[in-house]
Amino acid sequence: YKRQLCTQPLWVVKTRLQTQHLKVNAKPYASTLDALKRTASREGFGALYKGIVPQLLGGASFAAIQFPVYEKLKVVFGVPKHPEGPQPASTSLLLASSLATILAGISVYPHEVIRSRLQYYEGDVNVTNMLRDMIKKEGLKSFYKGLTPYMIAVVPGATITLTLYEYVYRGLCSVWNK
């Protein structure tokens, strides 16, 4: 959580910089530093932490879904349970890790959209009204806008990380247990 707390102002500013062209008659930000200063001076320091709650909840929820699903899928794909046993097939690990990541991503992705929308708006935002408007005007699909690029960015890294973890863990167990 420390990382999110430290970097949250940068995510807010990134969103503001990316969407500033949508605001009519608004003076564009000159730089990241300008966006940080203007946001804090106009809306208060707390504005730099807009969307932090969905960010923290989403990150924890992702891991809470991904790891148990990954463990179940390893069994489904025949990955040996004991690390001292035979090396698992790479395809089994890749499938288990990528499918677990995809399922976790789809499950928690709405937090990304909510976080981005909160960061976009200046001033106080009534979250309940914002969510109601999203559903009323755009439907439930609004909570999954941008899912494809998110998956393209997240799935390969998580797949590689889980697969490498599995091989390193098994390798270390075989060395230590000799």
Short mmCIF file of N, CA and C in Angstrom, two decimals:
data_model
loop_
_atom_site.label_atom_id
_atom_site.label_comp_id
_atom_site.label_asym_id
_atom_site.label_seq_id
_atom_site.Cartn_x
_atom_site.Cartn_y
_atom_site.Cartn_z
N TYR A 1 0.81 -1.19 0.00
CA TYR A 1 0.00 0.00 0.00
C TYR A 1 0.85 1.26 0.00
N LYS A 2 2.07 1.15 0.50
CA LYS A 2 2.96 2.31 0.54
C LYS A 2 3.22 2.86 -0.85
N ARG A 3 3.41 1.95 -1.80
CA ARG A 3 3.66 2.38 -3.18
C ARG A 3 2.48 3.18 -3.71
N GLN A 4 1.26 2.69 -3.48
CA GLN A 4 0.07 3.38 -3.97
C GLN A 4 -0.06 4.75 -3.32
N LEU A 5 0.21 4.83 -2.03
CA LEU A 5 0.11 6.11 -1.33
C LEU A 5 1.13 7.12 -1.85
N CYS A 6 2.31 6.63 -2.18
CA CYS A 6 3.36 7.53 -2.70
C CYS A 6 3.10 7.96 -4.14
N THR A 7 2.57 7.06 -4.94
CA THR A 7 2.42 7.36 -6.37
C THR A 7 1.04 7.88 -6.76
N GLN A 8 0.07 7.84 -5.85
CA GLN A 8 -1.29 8.25 -6.19
C GLN A 8 -1.36 9.66 -6.80
N PRO A 9 -0.65 10.66 -6.26
CA PRO A 9 -0.71 11.98 -6.90
C PRO A 9 -0.27 11.95 -8.37
N LEU A 10 0.68 11.09 -8.70
CA LEU A 10 1.13 10.99 -10.09
C LEU A 10 0.06 10.39 -10.98
N TRP A 11 -0.71 9.42 -10.45
CA TRP A 11 -1.80 8.83 -11.24
C TRP A 11 -2.91 9.84 -11.47
N VAL A 12 -3.20 10.65 -10.46
CA VAL A 12 -4.21 11.69 -10.62
C VAL A 12 -3.77 12.67 -11.70
N VAL A 13 -2.53 13.10 -11.62
CA VAL A 13 -2.01 14.07 -12.60
C VAL A 13 -1.95 13.45 -13.99
N LYS A 14 -1.57 12.19 -14.09
CA LYS A 14 -1.55 11.51 -15.39
C LYS A 14 -2.93 11.55 -16.02
N THR A 15 -3.94 11.21 -15.23
CA THR A 15 -5.31 11.22 -15.74
C THR A 15 -5.71 12.63 -16.16
N ARG A 16 -5.37 13.61 -15.37
CA ARG A 16 -5.71 14.99 -15.70
C ARG A 16 -5.00 15.45 -16.97
N LEU A 17 -3.74 15.10 -17.11
CA LEU A 17 -2.99 15.48 -18.32
C LEU A 17 -3.58 14.80 -19.57
N GLN A 18 -3.97 13.55 -19.42
CA GLN A 18 -4.52 12.81 -20.56
C GLN A 18 -5.90 13.30 -20.97
N THR A 19 -6.63 13.88 -20.04
CA THR A 19 -8.02 14.27 -20.34
C THR A 19 -8.23 15.79 -20.38
N GLN A 20 -7.17 16.56 -20.25
CA GLN A 20 -7.34 18.01 -20.19
C GLN A 20 -7.95 18.59 -21.47
N HIS A 21 -7.75 17.93 -22.58
CA HIS A 21 -8.31 18.42 -23.84
C HIS A 21 -9.84 18.32 -23.87
N LEU A 22 -10.42 17.54 -22.98
CA LEU A 22 -11.88 17.38 -22.93
C LEU A 22 -12.58 18.55 -22.22
N LYS A 23 -11.82 19.32 -21.48
CA LYS A 23 -12.40 20.42 -20.71
C LYS A 23 -12.37 21.70 -21.55
N VAL A 24 -13.55 22.26 -21.78
CA VAL A 24 -13.69 23.46 -22.60
C VAL A 24 -13.22 24.68 -21.81
N ASN A 25 -12.48 25.55 -22.48
CA ASN A 25 -12.00 26.81 -21.90
C ASN A 25 -11.12 26.64 -20.67
N ALA A 26 -10.51 25.51 -20.52
CA ALA A 26 -9.60 25.29 -19.39
C ALA A 26 -8.18 25.56 -19.85
N LYS A 27 -7.42 26.23 -19.00
CA LYS A 27 -6.02 26.49 -19.31
C LYS A 27 -5.25 25.17 -19.21
N PRO A 28 -4.57 24.76 -20.28
CA PRO A 28 -3.86 23.48 -20.24
C PRO A 28 -2.68 23.52 -19.25
N TYR A 29 -2.39 22.36 -18.70
CA TYR A 29 -1.25 22.25 -17.81
C TYR A 29 0.02 22.34 -18.63
N ALA A 30 1.02 23.02 -18.10
CA ALA A 30 2.29 23.17 -18.81
C ALA A 30 3.20 21.96 -18.61
N SER A 31 3.02 21.27 -17.47
CA SER A 31 3.89 20.13 -17.16
C SER A 31 3.25 19.32 -16.03
N THR A 32 3.91 18.25 -15.67
CA THR A 32 3.46 17.43 -14.55
C THR A 32 3.50 18.25 -13.26
N LEU A 33 4.57 18.98 -13.06
CA LEU A 33 4.71 19.80 -11.86
C LEU A 33 3.62 20.87 -11.80
N ASP A 34 3.33 21.49 -12.94
CA ASP A 34 2.26 22.49 -13.01
C ASP A 34 0.92 21.86 -12.63
N ALA A 35 0.66 20.67 -13.14
CA ALA A 35 -0.60 19.98 -12.83
C ALA A 35 -0.68 19.65 -11.34
N LEU A 36 0.41 19.19 -10.74
CA LEU A 36 0.44 18.91 -9.31
C LEU A 36 0.13 20.17 -8.50
N LYS A 37 0.83 21.26 -8.83
CA LYS A 37 0.65 22.52 -8.09
C LYS A 37 -0.76 23.07 -8.24
N ARG A 38 -1.26 23.12 -9.47
CA ARG A 38 -2.57 23.70 -9.71
C ARG A 38 -3.69 22.86 -9.10
N THR A 39 -3.56 21.56 -9.18
CA THR A 39 -4.58 20.69 -8.58
C THR A 39 -4.62 20.90 -7.07
N ALA A 40 -3.46 20.89 -6.44
CA ALA A 40 -3.40 21.06 -4.98
C ALA A 40 -3.87 22.45 -4.56
N SER A 41 -3.48 23.48 -5.31
CA SER A 41 -3.87 24.84 -4.89
C SER A 41 -5.36 25.11 -5.14
N ARG A 42 -5.93 24.59 -6.22
CA ARG A 42 -7.34 24.84 -6.54
C ARG A 42 -8.29 23.95 -5.74
N GLU A 43 -7.90 22.70 -5.54
CA GLU A 43 -8.84 21.75 -4.93
C GLU A 43 -8.40 21.24 -3.56
N GLY A 44 -7.22 21.62 -3.15
CA GLY A 44 -6.69 21.13 -1.88
C GLY A 44 -5.81 19.90 -2.09
N PHE A 45 -4.96 19.64 -1.12
CA PHE A 45 -4.02 18.53 -1.20
C PHE A 45 -4.73 17.18 -1.37
N GLY A 46 -5.89 17.04 -0.77
CA GLY A 46 -6.65 15.79 -0.85
C GLY A 46 -7.04 15.41 -2.27
N ALA A 47 -7.14 16.40 -3.17
CA ALA A 47 -7.50 16.11 -4.56
C ALA A 47 -6.44 15.24 -5.24
N LEU A 48 -5.23 15.29 -4.75
CA LEU A 48 -4.16 14.46 -5.33
C LEU A 48 -4.32 12.99 -4.95
N TYR A 49 -5.26 12.71 -4.05
CA TYR A 49 -5.51 11.33 -3.62
C TYR A 49 -6.89 10.84 -4.05
N LYS A 50 -7.49 11.52 -5.02
CA LYS A 50 -8.78 11.05 -5.54
C LYS A 50 -8.61 9.66 -6.13
N GLY A 51 -9.53 8.80 -5.79
CA GLY A 51 -9.50 7.44 -6.33
C GLY A 51 -8.62 6.48 -5.55
N ILE A 52 -8.07 6.91 -4.43
CA ILE A 52 -7.17 6.03 -3.68
C ILE A 52 -7.91 4.83 -3.06
N VAL A 53 -9.14 5.04 -2.62
CA VAL A 53 -9.88 3.93 -2.00
C VAL A 53 -10.15 2.81 -3.01
N PRO A 54 -10.71 3.14 -4.20
CA PRO A 54 -10.87 2.04 -5.17
C PRO A 54 -9.54 1.42 -5.58
N GLN A 55 -8.49 2.22 -5.63
CA GLN A 55 -7.17 1.70 -6.00
C GLN A 55 -6.70 0.68 -4.98
N LEU A 56 -6.80 1.01 -3.70
CA LEU A 56 -6.35 0.09 -2.65
C LEU A 56 -7.22 -1.17 -2.59
N LEU A 57 -8.52 -0.99 -2.68
CA LEU A 57 -9.44 -2.14 -2.66
C LEU A 57 -9.24 -3.04 -3.87
N GLY A 58 -9.06 -2.43 -5.03
CA GLY A 58 -8.87 -3.21 -6.25
C GLY A 58 -7.60 -4.03 -6.24
N GLY A 59 -6.51 -3.44 -5.76
CA GLY A 59 -5.25 -4.17 -5.70
C GLY A 59 -5.31 -5.36 -4.78
N ALA A 60 -5.91 -5.18 -3.62
CA ALA A 60 -6.04 -6.28 -2.66
C ALA A 60 -6.97 -7.35 -3.20
N SER A 61 -8.07 -6.93 -3.82
CA SER A 61 -9.04 -7.88 -4.36
C SER A 61 -8.44 -8.70 -5.50
N PHE A 62 -7.61 -8.06 -6.33
CA PHE A 62 -6.98 -8.75 -7.46
C PHE A 62 -6.18 -9.94 -6.94
N ALA A 63 -5.32 -9.68 -5.98
CA ALA A 63 -4.48 -10.75 -5.44
C ALA A 63 -5.32 -11.81 -4.72
N ALA A 64 -6.37 -11.37 -4.04
CA ALA A 64 -7.23 -12.30 -3.31
C ALA A 64 -7.97 -13.25 -4.25
N ILE A 65 -8.15 -12.84 -5.48
CA ILE A 65 -8.80 -13.69 -6.49
C ILE A 65 -7.75 -14.48 -7.27
N GLN A 66 -6.71 -13.78 -7.72
CA GLN A 66 -5.72 -14.39 -8.61
C GLN A 66 -5.02 -15.61 -7.99
N PHE A 67 -4.53 -15.50 -6.77
CA PHE A 67 -3.72 -16.59 -6.21
C PHE A 67 -4.52 -17.86 -5.93
N PRO A 68 -5.69 -17.79 -5.30
CA PRO A 68 -6.45 -19.03 -5.11
C PRO A 68 -6.89 -19.67 -6.43
N VAL A 69 -7.27 -18.83 -7.40
CA VAL A 69 -7.66 -19.37 -8.71
C VAL A 69 -6.46 -20.03 -9.38
N TYR A 70 -5.30 -19.39 -9.27
CA TYR A 70 -4.06 -19.95 -9.84
C TYR A 70 -3.78 -21.32 -9.22
N GLU A 71 -3.90 -21.43 -7.91
CA GLU A 71 -3.64 -22.71 -7.23
C GLU A 71 -4.62 -23.79 -7.70
N LYS A 72 -5.89 -23.44 -7.85
CA LYS A 72 -6.90 -24.40 -8.33
C LYS A 72 -6.61 -24.82 -9.78
N LEU A 73 -6.25 -23.84 -10.61
CA LEU A 73 -5.97 -24.15 -12.03
C LEU A 73 -4.72 -25.01 -12.19
N LYS A 74 -3.75 -24.87 -11.30
CA LYS A 74 -2.57 -25.74 -11.36
C LYS A 74 -2.99 -27.20 -11.19
N VAL A 75 -3.93 -27.44 -10.30
CA VAL A 75 -4.44 -28.81 -10.09
C VAL A 75 -5.16 -29.27 -11.35
N VAL A 76 -6.02 -28.42 -11.91
CA VAL A 76 -6.78 -28.76 -13.12
C VAL A 76 -5.83 -29.12 -14.26
N PHE A 77 -4.72 -28.38 -14.39
CA PHE A 77 -3.78 -28.61 -15.49
C PHE A 77 -2.68 -29.61 -15.14
N GLY A 78 -2.81 -30.29 -14.01
CA GLY A 78 -1.90 -31.38 -13.68
C GLY A 78 -0.52 -30.98 -13.22
N VAL A 79 -0.39 -29.82 -12.64
CA VAL A 79 0.92 -29.40 -12.12
C VAL A 79 1.16 -30.16 -10.82
N PRO A 80 2.31 -30.87 -10.72
CA PRO A 80 2.61 -31.62 -9.50
C PRO A 80 2.58 -30.71 -8.26
N LYS A 81 1.95 -31.20 -7.21
CA LYS A 81 1.77 -30.39 -6.00
C LYS A 81 3.07 -30.19 -5.23
N HIS A 82 3.87 -31.23 -5.14
CA HIS A 82 5.09 -31.15 -4.34
C HIS A 82 6.24 -30.61 -5.19
N PRO A 83 6.94 -29.62 -4.67
CA PRO A 83 8.02 -29.00 -5.45
C PRO A 83 9.20 -29.93 -5.75
N GLU A 84 9.33 -30.99 -4.94
CA GLU A 84 10.45 -31.91 -5.17
C GLU A 84 10.16 -32.89 -6.31
N GLY A 85 8.91 -32.92 -6.75
CA GLY A 85 8.52 -33.86 -7.81
C GLY A 85 9.01 -33.41 -9.17
N PRO A 86 8.46 -34.02 -10.21
CA PRO A 86 8.87 -33.67 -11.57
C PRO A 86 8.51 -32.23 -11.92
N GLN A 87 9.31 -31.65 -12.80
CA GLN A 87 9.05 -30.27 -13.25
C GLN A 87 7.73 -30.23 -14.01
N PRO A 88 6.92 -29.24 -13.73
CA PRO A 88 5.64 -29.13 -14.46
C PRO A 88 5.86 -28.65 -15.89
N ALA A 89 4.91 -28.96 -16.73
CA ALA A 89 4.98 -28.49 -18.12
C ALA A 89 4.80 -26.98 -18.13
N SER A 90 5.61 -26.30 -18.91
CA SER A 90 5.52 -24.84 -19.01
C SER A 90 4.14 -24.40 -19.46
N THR A 91 3.54 -25.15 -20.39
CA THR A 91 2.22 -24.76 -20.89
C THR A 91 1.17 -24.80 -19.77
N SER A 92 1.30 -25.76 -18.87
CA SER A 92 0.36 -25.85 -17.75
C SER A 92 0.46 -24.63 -16.85
N LEU A 93 1.69 -24.25 -16.54
CA LEU A 93 1.89 -23.07 -15.69
C LEU A 93 1.46 -21.79 -16.40
N LEU A 94 1.79 -21.68 -17.67
CA LEU A 94 1.40 -20.49 -18.43
C LEU A 94 -0.12 -20.36 -18.53
N LEU A 95 -0.78 -21.48 -18.78
CA LEU A 95 -2.25 -21.45 -18.85
C LEU A 95 -2.87 -21.10 -17.50
N ALA A 96 -2.40 -21.74 -16.45
CA ALA A 96 -2.96 -21.48 -15.11
C ALA A 96 -2.75 -20.03 -14.70
N SER A 97 -1.55 -19.52 -14.92
CA SER A 97 -1.27 -18.14 -14.49
C SER A 97 -2.00 -17.12 -15.36
N SER A 98 -2.06 -17.34 -16.66
CA SER A 98 -2.75 -16.35 -17.51
C SER A 98 -4.25 -16.37 -17.27
N LEU A 99 -4.85 -17.54 -17.14
CA LEU A 99 -6.30 -17.61 -16.88
C LEU A 99 -6.67 -17.03 -15.51
N ALA A 100 -5.84 -17.28 -14.52
CA ALA A 100 -6.10 -16.71 -13.19
C ALA A 100 -6.00 -15.19 -13.23
N THR A 101 -5.04 -14.68 -13.97
CA THR A 101 -4.88 -13.23 -14.10
C THR A 101 -6.05 -12.61 -14.86
N ILE A 102 -6.48 -13.27 -15.92
CA ILE A 102 -7.62 -12.76 -16.70
C ILE A 102 -8.89 -12.73 -15.83
N LEU A 103 -9.14 -13.80 -15.10
CA LEU A 103 -10.33 -13.85 -14.25
C LEU A 103 -10.27 -12.78 -13.16
N ALA A 104 -9.12 -12.64 -12.52
CA ALA A 104 -8.98 -11.60 -11.49
C ALA A 104 -9.13 -10.21 -12.09
N GLY A 105 -8.55 -10.01 -13.27
CA GLY A 105 -8.64 -8.71 -13.93
C GLY A 105 -10.07 -8.33 -14.27
N ILE A 106 -10.81 -9.27 -14.83
CA ILE A 106 -12.21 -9.01 -15.18
C ILE A 106 -13.03 -8.74 -13.91
N SER A 107 -12.72 -9.45 -12.85
CA SER A 107 -13.47 -9.30 -11.60
C SER A 107 -13.27 -7.94 -10.94
N VAL A 108 -12.07 -7.41 -10.99
CA VAL A 108 -11.79 -6.17 -10.27
C VAL A 108 -11.62 -4.94 -11.18
N TYR A 109 -11.71 -5.12 -12.49
CA TYR A 109 -11.48 -3.99 -13.39
C TYR A 109 -12.36 -2.78 -13.14
N PRO A 110 -13.62 -2.95 -12.73
CA PRO A 110 -14.44 -1.75 -12.48
C PRO A 110 -13.78 -0.74 -11.54
N HIS A 111 -12.94 -1.20 -10.62
CA HIS A 111 -12.26 -0.24 -9.73
C HIS A 111 -11.36 0.70 -10.52
N GLU A 112 -10.77 0.21 -11.62
CA GLU A 112 -9.92 1.06 -12.45
C GLU A 112 -10.72 2.19 -13.08
N VAL A 113 -11.90 1.85 -13.57
CA VAL A 113 -12.76 2.85 -14.21
C VAL A 113 -13.23 3.86 -13.17
N ILE A 114 -13.66 3.38 -12.03
CA ILE A 114 -14.13 4.28 -10.97
C ILE A 114 -13.00 5.21 -10.53
N ARG A 115 -11.81 4.65 -10.33
CA ARG A 115 -10.66 5.46 -9.93
C ARG A 115 -10.38 6.55 -10.96
N SER A 116 -10.36 6.17 -12.24
CA SER A 116 -10.07 7.14 -13.30
C SER A 116 -11.13 8.24 -13.36
N ARG A 117 -12.38 7.86 -13.21
CA ARG A 117 -13.45 8.87 -13.25
C ARG A 117 -13.34 9.82 -12.06
N LEU A 118 -13.04 9.30 -10.90
CA LEU A 118 -12.87 10.16 -9.74
C LEU A 118 -11.71 11.13 -9.94
N GLN A 119 -10.64 10.66 -10.55
CA GLN A 119 -9.47 11.51 -10.76
C GLN A 119 -9.73 12.57 -11.82
N TYR A 120 -10.59 12.29 -12.75
CA TYR A 120 -10.89 13.22 -13.84
C TYR A 120 -11.63 14.45 -13.34
N TYR A 121 -12.61 14.24 -12.49
CA TYR A 121 -13.46 15.35 -12.05
C TYR A 121 -12.75 16.24 -11.05
N GLU A 122 -12.93 17.55 -11.24
CA GLU A 122 -12.40 18.51 -10.29
C GLU A 122 -13.46 18.80 -9.23
N GLY A 123 -13.01 19.15 -8.05
CA GLY A 123 -13.94 19.45 -6.97
C GLY A 123 -14.46 18.18 -6.31
N ASP A 124 -15.44 18.36 -5.45
CA ASP A 124 -16.03 17.21 -4.74
C ASP A 124 -16.91 16.41 -5.69
N VAL A 125 -16.81 15.11 -5.57
CA VAL A 125 -17.60 14.21 -6.42
C VAL A 125 -18.44 13.32 -5.51
N ASN A 126 -19.73 13.27 -5.78
CA ASN A 126 -20.61 12.35 -5.08
C ASN A 126 -20.50 11.01 -5.80
N VAL A 127 -19.83 10.08 -5.17
CA VAL A 127 -19.54 8.78 -5.80
C VAL A 127 -20.83 8.04 -6.15
N THR A 128 -21.79 8.08 -5.27
CA THR A 128 -23.06 7.39 -5.53
C THR A 128 -23.73 7.95 -6.79
N ASN A 129 -23.78 9.27 -6.89
CA ASN A 129 -24.38 9.89 -8.08
C ASN A 129 -23.58 9.56 -9.34
N MET A 130 -22.25 9.55 -9.22
CA MET A 130 -21.40 9.24 -10.36
C MET A 130 -21.68 7.81 -10.85
N LEU A 131 -21.76 6.86 -9.93
CA LEU A 131 -22.02 5.46 -10.30
C LEU A 131 -23.42 5.31 -10.91
N ARG A 132 -24.39 5.98 -10.31
CA ARG A 132 -25.76 5.94 -10.83
C ARG A 132 -25.81 6.49 -12.26
N ASP A 133 -25.11 7.62 -12.49
CA ASP A 133 -25.07 8.21 -13.83
C ASP A 133 -24.39 7.29 -14.84
N MET A 134 -23.34 6.65 -14.41
CA MET A 134 -22.63 5.72 -15.30
C MET A 134 -23.58 4.61 -15.76
N ILE A 135 -24.29 4.03 -14.82
CA ILE A 135 -25.22 2.94 -15.16
C ILE A 135 -26.37 3.45 -16.02
N LYS A 136 -26.92 4.58 -15.64
CA LYS A 136 -28.08 5.13 -16.35
C LYS A 136 -27.73 5.55 -17.78
N LYS A 137 -26.60 6.25 -17.94
CA LYS A 137 -26.25 6.81 -19.25
C LYS A 137 -25.47 5.85 -20.15
N GLU A 138 -24.65 4.99 -19.53
CA GLU A 138 -23.76 4.14 -20.33
C GLU A 138 -24.00 2.64 -20.13
N GLY A 139 -24.75 2.29 -19.10
CA GLY A 139 -24.99 0.88 -18.83
C GLY A 139 -23.84 0.25 -18.04
N LEU A 140 -24.01 -1.01 -17.70
CA LEU A 140 -22.98 -1.72 -16.93
C LEU A 140 -21.67 -1.86 -17.71
N LYS A 141 -21.76 -1.82 -19.04
CA LYS A 141 -20.53 -1.95 -19.84
C LYS A 141 -19.56 -0.80 -19.57
N SER A 142 -20.06 0.32 -19.02
CA SER A 142 -19.18 1.45 -18.73
C SER A 142 -18.10 1.08 -17.72
N PHE A 143 -18.36 0.07 -16.89
CA PHE A 143 -17.38 -0.34 -15.89
C PHE A 143 -16.25 -1.18 -16.49
N TYR A 144 -16.37 -1.48 -17.78
CA TYR A 144 -15.34 -2.29 -18.44
C TYR A 144 -14.69 -1.58 -19.62
N LYS A 145 -14.89 -0.26 -19.72
CA LYS A 145 -14.25 0.51 -20.79
C LYS A 145 -12.74 0.48 -20.57
N GLY A 146 -12.01 0.16 -21.61
CA GLY A 146 -10.55 0.09 -21.52
C GLY A 146 -10.02 -1.24 -21.02
N LEU A 147 -10.88 -2.24 -20.91
CA LEU A 147 -10.45 -3.55 -20.38
C LEU A 147 -9.40 -4.21 -21.27
N THR A 148 -9.56 -4.11 -22.58
CA THR A 148 -8.62 -4.79 -23.49
C THR A 148 -7.19 -4.27 -23.33
N PRO A 149 -6.94 -2.95 -23.38
CA PRO A 149 -5.56 -2.51 -23.18
C PRO A 149 -5.03 -2.85 -21.78
N TYR A 150 -5.92 -2.83 -20.80
CA TYR A 150 -5.52 -3.20 -19.44
C TYR A 150 -5.01 -4.65 -19.42
N MET A 151 -5.79 -5.54 -20.05
CA MET A 151 -5.40 -6.95 -20.08
C MET A 151 -4.10 -7.15 -20.86
N ILE A 152 -3.96 -6.42 -21.95
CA ILE A 152 -2.73 -6.54 -22.74
C ILE A 152 -1.52 -6.10 -21.92
N ALA A 153 -1.73 -5.13 -21.04
CA ALA A 153 -0.63 -4.65 -20.20
C ALA A 153 -0.36 -5.55 -19.01
N VAL A 154 -1.40 -6.13 -18.42
CA VAL A 154 -1.26 -6.85 -17.14
C VAL A 154 -0.99 -8.35 -17.31
N VAL A 155 -1.68 -9.00 -18.21
CA VAL A 155 -1.61 -10.46 -18.29
C VAL A 155 -0.20 -11.00 -18.60
N PRO A 156 0.50 -10.46 -19.58
CA PRO A 156 1.83 -11.04 -19.85
C PRO A 156 2.79 -10.94 -18.67
N GLY A 157 2.82 -9.81 -18.01
CA GLY A 157 3.73 -9.64 -16.87
C GLY A 157 3.39 -10.56 -15.72
N ALA A 158 2.10 -10.64 -15.40
CA ALA A 158 1.68 -11.52 -14.30
C ALA A 158 1.91 -12.98 -14.64
N THR A 159 1.69 -13.34 -15.89
CA THR A 159 1.91 -14.72 -16.33
C THR A 159 3.38 -15.10 -16.19
N ILE A 160 4.25 -14.24 -16.65
CA ILE A 160 5.69 -14.49 -16.55
C ILE A 160 6.12 -14.55 -15.08
N THR A 161 5.62 -13.62 -14.27
CA THR A 161 5.99 -13.59 -12.86
C THR A 161 5.59 -14.88 -12.14
N LEU A 162 4.36 -15.30 -12.31
CA LEU A 162 3.90 -16.52 -11.63
C LEU A 162 4.64 -17.76 -12.13
N THR A 163 4.88 -17.84 -13.42
CA THR A 163 5.58 -18.99 -13.99
C THR A 163 7.03 -19.04 -13.49
N LEU A 164 7.71 -17.91 -13.51
CA LEU A 164 9.09 -17.87 -13.01
C LEU A 164 9.14 -18.20 -11.52
N TYR A 165 8.18 -17.64 -10.77
CA TYR A 165 8.12 -17.95 -9.34
C TYR A 165 8.06 -19.46 -9.13
N GLU A 166 7.21 -20.12 -9.89
CA GLU A 166 7.01 -21.55 -9.72
C GLU A 166 8.32 -22.32 -9.98
N TYR A 167 9.02 -21.96 -11.04
CA TYR A 167 10.27 -22.66 -11.35
C TYR A 167 11.37 -22.35 -10.35
N VAL A 168 11.48 -21.10 -9.92
CA VAL A 168 12.50 -20.73 -8.93
C VAL A 168 12.21 -21.42 -7.60
N TYR A 169 10.94 -21.38 -7.18
CA TYR A 169 10.54 -22.03 -5.93
C TYR A 169 10.87 -23.52 -5.97
N ARG A 170 10.53 -24.18 -7.05
CA ARG A 170 10.78 -25.61 -7.17
C ARG A 170 12.28 -25.91 -7.21
N GLY A 171 13.01 -25.04 -7.89
CA GLY A 171 14.46 -25.22 -7.96
C GLY A 171 15.12 -25.06 -6.60
N LEU A 172 14.71 -24.04 -5.86
CA LEU A 172 15.27 -23.83 -4.53
C LEU A 172 14.88 -24.96 -3.57
N CYS A 173 13.66 -25.43 -3.67
CA CYS A 173 13.23 -26.54 -2.81
C CYS A 173 14.05 -27.80 -3.09
N SER A 174 14.36 -28.05 -4.34
CA SER A 174 15.12 -29.25 -4.66
C SER A 174 16.58 -29.13 -4.16
N VAL A 175 17.12 -27.92 -4.14
CA VAL A 175 18.49 -27.70 -3.64
C VAL A 175 18.50 -27.81 -2.11
N TRP A 176 17.57 -27.17 -1.45
CA TRP A 176 17.54 -27.15 0.02
C TRP A 176 17.16 -28.50 0.63
N ASN A 177 16.40 -29.27 -0.08
CA ASN A 177 15.94 -30.55 0.48
C ASN A 177 16.88 -31.71 0.18
N LYS A 178 18.03 -31.44 -0.36
CA LYS A 178 19.00 -32.52 -0.65
C LYS A 178 19.86 -32.80 0.55
#
